[in-house]
């Protein structure tokens, strides 16, 4: 679901459709677009993952909530070059801490610039963001967010291991 809209979900519930839904998937791209560029979660309206999930809880009941698509491009619009690497790492960490059962990042590897784009800008050019959503460049260079993901997964594995060990 994008935007994350409890009113729409309530309408689905009122029409009897929610009984056929096992989980609720949400998309969000905080900080992805800029204040003067329209997007699904307007720049100034993003209050964090917790706020978005809390709005859905009264409607979803016991159903799990998953982040089925999120990410941040490492493209500097104003400079027309890659950048924003630390911001991508921050957004990955924030998404990983969201109160959801599952998280799906937009892409592991950036798109090869020789591939055609899916989205076009208002003036008919390719949206350069599409080519820079991964945690690894299309040439294979790992971005800082890739290393952040490695650390987050290692922490999770350590925590799971400590929970499964017998305590003396």
PDB file of C-alpha atoms in Angstrom:
ATOM      1  CA  UNK A   1       0.000   0.000   0.000  1.00  0.00           C
ATOM      2  CA  UNK A   2       1.292   3.377  -0.951  1.00  0.00           C
ATOM      3  CA  UNK A   3       0.572   5.852   0.419  1.00  0.00           C
ATOM      4  CA  UNK A   4       0.264   4.331   3.871  1.00  0.00           C
ATOM      5  CA  UNK A   5      -3.422   5.160   4.197  1.00  0.00           C
ATOM      6  CA  UNK A   6      -5.558   3.791   7.039  1.00  0.00           C
ATOM      7  CA  UNK A   7      -8.696   5.375   5.517  1.00  0.00           C
ATOM      8  CA  UNK A   8      -8.249   3.304   2.351  1.00  0.00           C
ATOM      9  CA  UNK A   9      -7.608   0.188   4.424  1.00  0.00           C
ATOM     10  CA  UNK A  10     -10.751   0.889   6.465  1.00  0.00           C
ATOM     11  CA  UNK A  11     -12.711   1.125   3.199  1.00  0.00           C
ATOM     12  CA  UNK A  12     -11.335  -2.290   2.187  1.00  0.00           C
ATOM     13  CA  UNK A  13     -12.483  -3.587   5.591  1.00  0.00           C
ATOM     14  CA  UNK A  14     -15.959  -2.053   5.213  1.00  0.00           C
ATOM     15  CA  UNK A  15     -16.342  -3.736   1.824  1.00  0.00           C
ATOM     16  CA  UNK A  16     -15.415  -7.120   3.348  1.00  0.00           C
ATOM     17  CA  UNK A  17     -12.081  -7.395   1.578  1.00  0.00           C
ATOM     18  CA  UNK A  18      -9.832  -7.357   4.626  1.00  0.00           C
ATOM     19  CA  UNK A  19     -10.931 -10.857   5.638  1.00  0.00           C
ATOM     20  CA  UNK A  20      -9.072 -12.166   2.560  1.00  0.00           C
ATOM     21  CA  UNK A  21      -5.821 -10.399   3.448  1.00  0.00           C
ATOM     22  CA  UNK A  22      -3.207 -12.285   5.473  1.00  0.00           C
ATOM     23  CA  UNK A  23      -0.763  -9.414   5.934  1.00  0.00           C
ATOM     24  CA  UNK A  24      -0.561  -5.741   5.045  1.00  0.00           C
ATOM     25  CA  UNK A  25       2.366  -4.610   2.905  1.00  0.00           C
ATOM     26  CA  UNK A  26       3.406  -0.981   2.937  1.00  0.00           C
ATOM     27  CA  UNK A  27       5.759   0.983   0.716  1.00  0.00           C
ATOM     28  CA  UNK A  28       7.555   4.115   1.833  1.00  0.00           C
ATOM     29  CA  UNK A  29      10.571   6.030   0.602  1.00  0.00           C
ATOM     30  CA  UNK A  30      11.309   8.674   3.260  1.00  0.00           C
ATOM     31  CA  UNK A  31      13.768  11.270   2.019  1.00  0.00           C
ATOM     32  CA  UNK A  32      13.771   9.765  -1.437  1.00  0.00           C
ATOM     33  CA  UNK A  33      12.350  12.714  -3.275  1.00  0.00           C
ATOM     34  CA  UNK A  34      12.833  16.360  -2.551  1.00  0.00           C
ATOM     35  CA  UNK A  35      10.414  18.943  -1.123  1.00  0.00           C
ATOM     36  CA  UNK A  36       9.395  20.320  -4.520  1.00  0.00           C
ATOM     37  CA  UNK A  37       8.956  16.867  -6.104  1.00  0.00           C
ATOM     38  CA  UNK A  38       5.646  15.040  -5.583  1.00  0.00           C
ATOM     39  CA  UNK A  39       5.762  11.569  -4.089  1.00  0.00           C
ATOM     40  CA  UNK A  40       3.598   9.184  -2.124  1.00  0.00           C
ATOM     41  CA  UNK A  41       4.662  10.294   1.337  1.00  0.00           C
ATOM     42  CA  UNK A  42       5.152  14.000   0.999  1.00  0.00           C
ATOM     43  CA  UNK A  43       8.508  15.125   2.291  1.00  0.00           C
ATOM     44  CA  UNK A  44       7.115  17.306   5.060  1.00  0.00           C
ATOM     45  CA  UNK A  45       4.561  14.679   6.175  1.00  0.00           C
ATOM     46  CA  UNK A  46       7.003  11.868   7.001  1.00  0.00           C
ATOM     47  CA  UNK A  47       7.034  11.388  10.779  1.00  0.00           C
ATOM     48  CA  UNK A  48       8.791   8.019  10.888  1.00  0.00           C
ATOM     49  CA  UNK A  49       7.967   4.344  10.555  1.00  0.00           C
ATOM     50  CA  UNK A  50       6.414   4.082  14.013  1.00  0.00           C
ATOM     51  CA  UNK A  51       3.870   6.790  13.205  1.00  0.00           C
ATOM     52  CA  UNK A  52       2.895   5.099   9.936  1.00  0.00           C
ATOM     53  CA  UNK A  53       2.513   1.659  11.509  1.00  0.00           C
ATOM     54  CA  UNK A  54       0.577   3.002  14.520  1.00  0.00           C
ATOM     55  CA  UNK A  55      -2.027   4.477  12.147  1.00  0.00           C
ATOM     56  CA  UNK A  56      -2.622   1.022  10.650  1.00  0.00           C
ATOM     57  CA  UNK A  57      -2.785  -1.037  13.846  1.00  0.00           C
ATOM     58  CA  UNK A  58      -6.443  -0.256  14.691  1.00  0.00           C
ATOM     59  CA  UNK A  59      -7.479  -1.517  11.256  1.00  0.00           C
ATOM     60  CA  UNK A  60      -5.191  -4.499  10.590  1.00  0.00           C
ATOM     61  CA  UNK A  61      -6.038  -6.364  13.789  1.00  0.00           C
ATOM     62  CA  UNK A  62      -3.765  -9.389  14.248  1.00  0.00           C
ATOM     63  CA  UNK A  63      -2.437  -9.271  10.686  1.00  0.00           C
ATOM     64  CA  UNK A  64       1.283  -8.688  10.368  1.00  0.00           C
ATOM     65  CA  UNK A  65       2.541  -5.537   8.701  1.00  0.00           C
ATOM     66  CA  UNK A  66       5.445  -5.859   6.276  1.00  0.00           C
ATOM     67  CA  UNK A  67       7.488  -3.166   4.585  1.00  0.00           C
ATOM     68  CA  UNK A  68       7.316  -4.637   1.101  1.00  0.00           C
ATOM     69  CA  UNK A  69       9.274  -1.859  -0.588  1.00  0.00           C
ATOM     70  CA  UNK A  70      11.521   0.893   0.702  1.00  0.00           C
ATOM     71  CA  UNK A  71      14.852   2.415  -0.143  1.00  0.00           C
ATOM     72  CA  UNK A  72      16.815   5.537  -0.879  1.00  0.00           C
ATOM     73  CA  UNK A  73      18.708   6.353  -4.052  1.00  0.00           C
ATOM     74  CA  UNK A  74      22.294   7.495  -3.742  1.00  0.00           C
ATOM     75  CA  UNK A  75      21.827  10.102  -6.447  1.00  0.00           C
ATOM     76  CA  UNK A  76      22.445  13.799  -5.743  1.00  0.00           C
ATOM     77  CA  UNK A  77      19.839  15.545  -7.865  1.00  0.00           C
ATOM     78  CA  UNK A  78      21.383  19.002  -7.550  1.00  0.00           C
ATOM     79  CA  UNK A  79      24.928  17.794  -8.261  1.00  0.00           C
ATOM     80  CA  UNK A  80      23.855  15.224 -10.880  1.00  0.00           C
ATOM     81  CA  UNK A  81      26.186  12.599  -9.450  1.00  0.00           C
ATOM     82  CA  UNK A  82      26.155   9.770  -6.916  1.00  0.00           C
ATOM     83  CA  UNK A  83      26.161  10.818  -3.254  1.00  0.00           C
ATOM     84  CA  UNK A  84      23.877  10.523  -0.193  1.00  0.00           C
ATOM     85  CA  UNK A  85      25.636   7.307   0.878  1.00  0.00           C
ATOM     86  CA  UNK A  86      25.380   8.028   4.602  1.00  0.00           C
ATOM     87  CA  UNK A  87      21.704   8.990   4.238  1.00  0.00           C
ATOM     88  CA  UNK A  88      21.031   5.662   2.524  1.00  0.00           C
ATOM     89  CA  UNK A  89      22.709   3.872   5.461  1.00  0.00           C
ATOM     90  CA  UNK A  90      20.593   5.857   7.926  1.00  0.00           C
ATOM     91  CA  UNK A  91      17.358   5.063   6.057  1.00  0.00           C
ATOM     92  CA  UNK A  92      18.291   1.371   5.978  1.00  0.00           C
ATOM     93  CA  UNK A  93      18.873   1.355   9.743  1.00  0.00           C
ATOM     94  CA  UNK A  94      15.606   3.213  10.387  1.00  0.00           C
ATOM     95  CA  UNK A  95      13.673   0.803   8.167  1.00  0.00           C
ATOM     96  CA  UNK A  96      15.290  -2.171   9.919  1.00  0.00           C
ATOM     97  CA  UNK A  97      14.142  -0.765  13.270  1.00  0.00           C
ATOM     98  CA  UNK A  98      10.562  -0.236  12.066  1.00  0.00           C
ATOM     99  CA  UNK A  99       7.915  -2.132  14.032  1.00  0.00           C
ATOM    100  CA  UNK A 100       7.145  -4.512  11.159  1.00  0.00           C
ATOM    101  CA  UNK A 101       7.635  -8.265  10.757  1.00  0.00           C
ATOM    102  CA  UNK A 102       9.492  -8.144   7.447  1.00  0.00           C
ATOM    103  CA  UNK A 103      11.461  -5.615   5.449  1.00  0.00           C
ATOM    104  CA  UNK A 104      12.192  -5.677   1.725  1.00  0.00           C
ATOM    105  CA  UNK A 105      14.739  -3.155   0.425  1.00  0.00           C
ATOM    106  CA  UNK A 106      14.105  -1.869  -3.100  1.00  0.00           C
ATOM    107  CA  UNK A 107      17.225  -3.324  -4.707  1.00  0.00           C
ATOM    108  CA  UNK A 108      20.499  -4.992  -3.828  1.00  0.00           C
ATOM    109  CA  UNK A 109      22.316  -3.863  -6.993  1.00  0.00           C
ATOM    110  CA  UNK A 110      22.008  -0.579  -8.882  1.00  0.00           C
ATOM    111  CA  UNK A 111      20.593  -0.785 -12.386  1.00  0.00           C
ATOM    112  CA  UNK A 112      23.088  -0.816 -15.224  1.00  0.00           C
ATOM    113  CA  UNK A 113      22.894   2.622 -16.900  1.00  0.00           C
ATOM    114  CA  UNK A 114      22.563   0.910 -20.297  1.00  0.00           C
ATOM    115  CA  UNK A 115      19.140  -0.425 -19.285  1.00  0.00           C
ATOM    116  CA  UNK A 116      16.082   1.629 -20.198  1.00  0.00           C
ATOM    117  CA  UNK A 117      14.383   3.393 -17.323  1.00  0.00           C
ATOM    118  CA  UNK A 118      10.883   2.690 -16.098  1.00  0.00           C
ATOM    119  CA  UNK A 119       9.956   6.156 -14.854  1.00  0.00           C
ATOM    120  CA  UNK A 120      10.355   9.403 -16.704  1.00  0.00           C
ATOM    121  CA  UNK A 121      10.651  12.898 -15.268  1.00  0.00           C
ATOM    122  CA  UNK A 122       8.151  15.588 -16.219  1.00  0.00           C
ATOM    123  CA  UNK A 123      10.453  16.773 -19.008  1.00  0.00           C
ATOM    124  CA  UNK A 124      10.727  13.272 -20.510  1.00  0.00           C
ATOM    125  CA  UNK A 125      14.142  12.264 -19.157  1.00  0.00           C
ATOM    126  CA  UNK A 126      14.846   9.093 -17.220  1.00  0.00           C
ATOM    127  CA  UNK A 127      14.624   9.471 -13.454  1.00  0.00           C
ATOM    128  CA  UNK A 128      18.257   8.964 -12.471  1.00  0.00           C
ATOM    129  CA  UNK A 129      17.160   7.783  -9.006  1.00  0.00           C
ATOM    130  CA  UNK A 130      16.132   4.451 -10.525  1.00  0.00           C
ATOM    131  CA  UNK A 131      19.728   3.637 -11.336  1.00  0.00           C
ATOM    132  CA  UNK A 132      21.052   4.257  -7.810  1.00  0.00           C
ATOM    133  CA  UNK A 133      18.669   2.427  -5.444  1.00  0.00           C
ATOM    134  CA  UNK A 134      20.919  -0.556  -4.697  1.00  0.00           C
ATOM    135  CA  UNK A 135      23.330  -1.270  -1.865  1.00  0.00           C
ATOM    136  CA  UNK A 136      25.947  -2.275  -4.457  1.00  0.00           C
ATOM    137  CA  UNK A 137      26.844  -0.303  -7.588  1.00  0.00           C
ATOM    138  CA  UNK A 138      26.205  -1.941 -10.943  1.00  0.00           C
ATOM    139  CA  UNK A 139      30.003  -2.387 -11.214  1.00  0.00           C
ATOM    140  CA  UNK A 140      30.015  -4.399  -7.965  1.00  0.00           C
ATOM    141  CA  UNK A 141      31.333  -1.791  -5.489  1.00  0.00           C
ATOM    142  CA  UNK A 142      29.647  -2.096  -2.115  1.00  0.00           C
ATOM    143  CA  UNK A 143      28.111   1.089  -0.742  1.00  0.00           C
ATOM    144  CA  UNK A 144      28.208   1.966   2.980  1.00  0.00           C
ATOM    145  CA  UNK A 145      24.594   0.759   3.359  1.00  0.00           C
ATOM    146  CA  UNK A 146      25.688  -2.720   2.239  1.00  0.00           C
ATOM    147  CA  UNK A 147      28.116  -2.843   5.166  1.00  0.00           C
ATOM    148  CA  UNK A 148      25.387  -1.493   7.470  1.00  0.00           C
ATOM    149  CA  UNK A 149      23.136  -4.360   6.364  1.00  0.00           C
ATOM    150  CA  UNK A 150      25.934  -6.864   7.067  1.00  0.00           C
ATOM    151  CA  UNK A 151      26.314  -5.486  10.609  1.00  0.00           C
ATOM    152  CA  UNK A 152      22.555  -5.499  11.220  1.00  0.00           C
ATOM    153  CA  UNK A 153      22.287  -9.107  10.060  1.00  0.00           C
ATOM    154  CA  UNK A 154      25.278 -10.134  12.194  1.00  0.00           C
ATOM    155  CA  UNK A 155      23.680  -8.499  15.245  1.00  0.00           C
ATOM    156  CA  UNK A 156      20.419 -10.339  14.557  1.00  0.00           C
ATOM    157  CA  UNK A 157      22.268 -13.649  14.191  1.00  0.00           C
ATOM    158  CA  UNK A 158      24.138 -13.087  17.468  1.00  0.00           C
ATOM    159  CA  UNK A 159      20.899 -12.227  19.247  1.00  0.00           C
ATOM    160  CA  UNK A 160      19.149 -15.306  17.860  1.00  0.00           C
ATOM    161  CA  UNK A 161      22.078 -17.484  18.878  1.00  0.00           C
ATOM    162  CA  UNK A 162      22.132 -16.114  22.418  1.00  0.00           C
ATOM    163  CA  UNK A 163      18.391 -16.724  22.753  1.00  0.00           C
ATOM    164  CA  UNK A 164      18.787 -20.350  21.686  1.00  0.00           C
ATOM    165  CA  UNK A 165      21.675 -21.106  24.050  1.00  0.00           C
ATOM    166  CA  UNK A 166      20.759 -22.684  27.378  1.00  0.00           C
ATOM    167  CA  UNK A 167      21.320 -20.294  30.267  1.00  0.00           C
ATOM    168  CA  UNK A 168      23.129 -21.511  33.344  1.00  0.00           C
TER     169      UNK A 168
END
